[in-house]
Amino acid sequence: MLRQELKEQVFKLPPSDRLALVSAIIESLQDTPISESDRSGAIRRMRGLLKTDRSAPTDEEVAAMLEQRRVEKFLQ
């Protein structure tokens, strides 16, 4: 079965069966050892996704962004 076919079949399952499937998948992954090189490569790729030319926002900037998001969310 192709990945796309599998995905289509999964979406046809009731939510409780999908949760059981997720649990079984997670359990199967916990039993699988992950090599240090695989882990390191994944970490490097994730860091690359987070790179930016800008500096991190200050606490005040974050507070302003959160306030703006709340205004957009609740006043529209």
PDB file of C-alpha atoms in Angstrom:
ATOM      1  CA  MET A   1       0.000   0.000   0.000  1.00  0.00           C
ATOM      2  CA  LEU A   2       1.350   3.395  -0.954  1.00  0.00           C
ATOM      3  CA  ARG A   3       1.717   6.134   1.638  1.00  0.00           C
ATOM      4  CA  GLN A   4      -1.069   8.212   0.061  1.00  0.00           C
ATOM      5  CA  GLU A   5      -3.444   5.228   0.038  1.00  0.00           C
ATOM      6  CA  LEU A   6      -2.592   4.500   3.651  1.00  0.00           C
ATOM      7  CA  LYS A   7      -3.242   8.117   4.589  1.00  0.00           C
ATOM      8  CA  GLU A   8      -6.637   8.041   2.861  1.00  0.00           C
ATOM      9  CA  GLN A   9      -7.564   4.863   4.730  1.00  0.00           C
ATOM     10  CA  VAL A  10      -6.484   6.364   8.056  1.00  0.00           C
ATOM     11  CA  PHE A  11      -8.734   9.391   7.556  1.00  0.00           C
ATOM     12  CA  LYS A  12     -11.685   7.010   7.119  1.00  0.00           C
ATOM     13  CA  LEU A  13     -11.115   5.527  10.585  1.00  0.00           C
ATOM     14  CA  PRO A  14     -13.082   6.775  13.595  1.00  0.00           C
ATOM     15  CA  PRO A  15     -11.114   9.099  15.903  1.00  0.00           C
ATOM     16  CA  SER A  16     -10.658   6.435  18.588  1.00  0.00           C
ATOM     17  CA  ASP A  17      -9.082   4.047  16.074  1.00  0.00           C
ATOM     18  CA  ARG A  18      -6.807   6.811  14.770  1.00  0.00           C
ATOM     19  CA  LEU A  19      -5.629   7.525  18.325  1.00  0.00           C
ATOM     20  CA  ALA A  20      -4.949   3.823  18.856  1.00  0.00           C
ATOM     21  CA  LEU A  21      -2.968   3.775  15.608  1.00  0.00           C
ATOM     22  CA  VAL A  22      -0.909   6.792  16.674  1.00  0.00           C
ATOM     23  CA  SER A  23      -0.215   5.123  19.988  1.00  0.00           C
ATOM     24  CA  ALA A  24       0.915   1.929  18.252  1.00  0.00           C
ATOM     25  CA  ILE A  25       3.190   3.899  15.909  1.00  0.00           C
ATOM     26  CA  ILE A  26       4.758   5.802  18.811  1.00  0.00           C
ATOM     27  CA  GLU A  27       5.256   2.570  20.726  1.00  0.00           C
ATOM     28  CA  SER A  28       6.958   0.987  17.721  1.00  0.00           C
ATOM     29  CA  LEU A  29       9.292   3.972  17.419  1.00  0.00           C
ATOM     30  CA  GLN A  30      10.222   3.843  21.094  1.00  0.00           C
ATOM     31  CA  ASP A  31      11.522   0.313  20.593  1.00  0.00           C
ATOM     32  CA  THR A  32      13.647   1.426  17.634  1.00  0.00           C
ATOM     33  CA  PRO A  33      17.092   2.704  18.575  1.00  0.00           C
ATOM     34  CA  ILE A  34      18.006   5.983  16.904  1.00  0.00           C
ATOM     35  CA  SER A  35      21.652   6.349  16.074  1.00  0.00           C
ATOM     36  CA  GLU A  36      23.504   9.401  17.318  1.00  0.00           C
ATOM     37  CA  SER A  37      24.310  10.450  13.753  1.00  0.00           C
ATOM     38  CA  ASP A  38      20.618  10.385  12.760  1.00  0.00           C
ATOM     39  CA  ARG A  39      19.733  12.445  15.805  1.00  0.00           C
ATOM     40  CA  SER A  40      22.549  14.928  15.158  1.00  0.00           C
ATOM     41  CA  GLY A  41      21.522  15.312  11.524  1.00  0.00           C
ATOM     42  CA  ALA A  42      17.930  15.967  12.500  1.00  0.00           C
ATOM     43  CA  ILE A  43      19.018  18.582  15.034  1.00  0.00           C
ATOM     44  CA  ARG A  44      21.181  20.346  12.426  1.00  0.00           C
ATOM     45  CA  ARG A  45      18.268  20.415   9.963  1.00  0.00           C
ATOM     46  CA  MET A  46      15.917  21.811  12.615  1.00  0.00           C
ATOM     47  CA  ARG A  47      18.409  24.524  13.536  1.00  0.00           C
ATOM     48  CA  GLY A  48      18.608  25.466   9.886  1.00  0.00           C
ATOM     49  CA  LEU A  49      14.844  25.940   9.836  1.00  0.00           C
ATOM     50  CA  LEU A  50      15.079  28.355  12.754  1.00  0.00           C
ATOM     51  CA  LYS A  51      17.880  30.514  11.343  1.00  0.00           C
ATOM     52  CA  THR A  52      17.122  34.143  10.667  1.00  0.00           C
ATOM     53  CA  ASP A  53      19.118  37.295   9.986  1.00  0.00           C
ATOM     54  CA  ARG A  54      17.193  39.167  12.666  1.00  0.00           C
ATOM     55  CA  SER A  55      17.948  39.176  16.363  1.00  0.00           C
ATOM     56  CA  ALA A  56      15.513  37.599  18.824  1.00  0.00           C
ATOM     57  CA  PRO A  57      12.627  39.856  19.847  1.00  0.00           C
ATOM     58  CA  THR A  58      12.756  41.565  23.219  1.00  0.00           C
ATOM     59  CA  ASP A  59      10.231  40.818  25.943  1.00  0.00           C
ATOM     60  CA  GLU A  60       8.445  44.072  25.100  1.00  0.00           C
ATOM     61  CA  GLU A  61       8.249  43.149  21.406  1.00  0.00           C
ATOM     62  CA  VAL A  62       6.867  39.712  22.255  1.00  0.00           C
ATOM     63  CA  ALA A  63       4.267  41.284  24.556  1.00  0.00           C
ATOM     64  CA  ALA A  64       3.253  43.670  21.751  1.00  0.00           C
ATOM     65  CA  MET A  65       2.980  40.771  19.270  1.00  0.00           C
ATOM     66  CA  LEU A  66       0.805  38.803  21.694  1.00  0.00           C
ATOM     67  CA  GLU A  67      -1.410  41.814  22.321  1.00  0.00           C
ATOM     68  CA  GLN A  68      -1.784  42.407  18.579  1.00  0.00           C
ATOM     69  CA  ARG A  69      -2.711  38.746  18.055  1.00  0.00           C
ATOM     70  CA  ARG A  70      -5.325  38.923  20.813  1.00  0.00           C
ATOM     71  CA  VAL A  71      -6.818  42.065  19.278  1.00  0.00           C
ATOM     72  CA  GLU A  72      -7.004  40.363  15.875  1.00  0.00           C
ATOM     73  CA  LYS A  73      -8.477  37.189  17.365  1.00  0.00           C
ATOM     74  CA  PHE A  74     -11.123  38.684  19.616  1.00  0.00           C
ATOM     75  CA  LEU A  75     -12.152  41.858  17.832  1.00  0.00           C
ATOM     76  CA  GLN A  76     -12.810  40.378  14.419  1.00  0.00           C
TER      77      GLN A  76
END
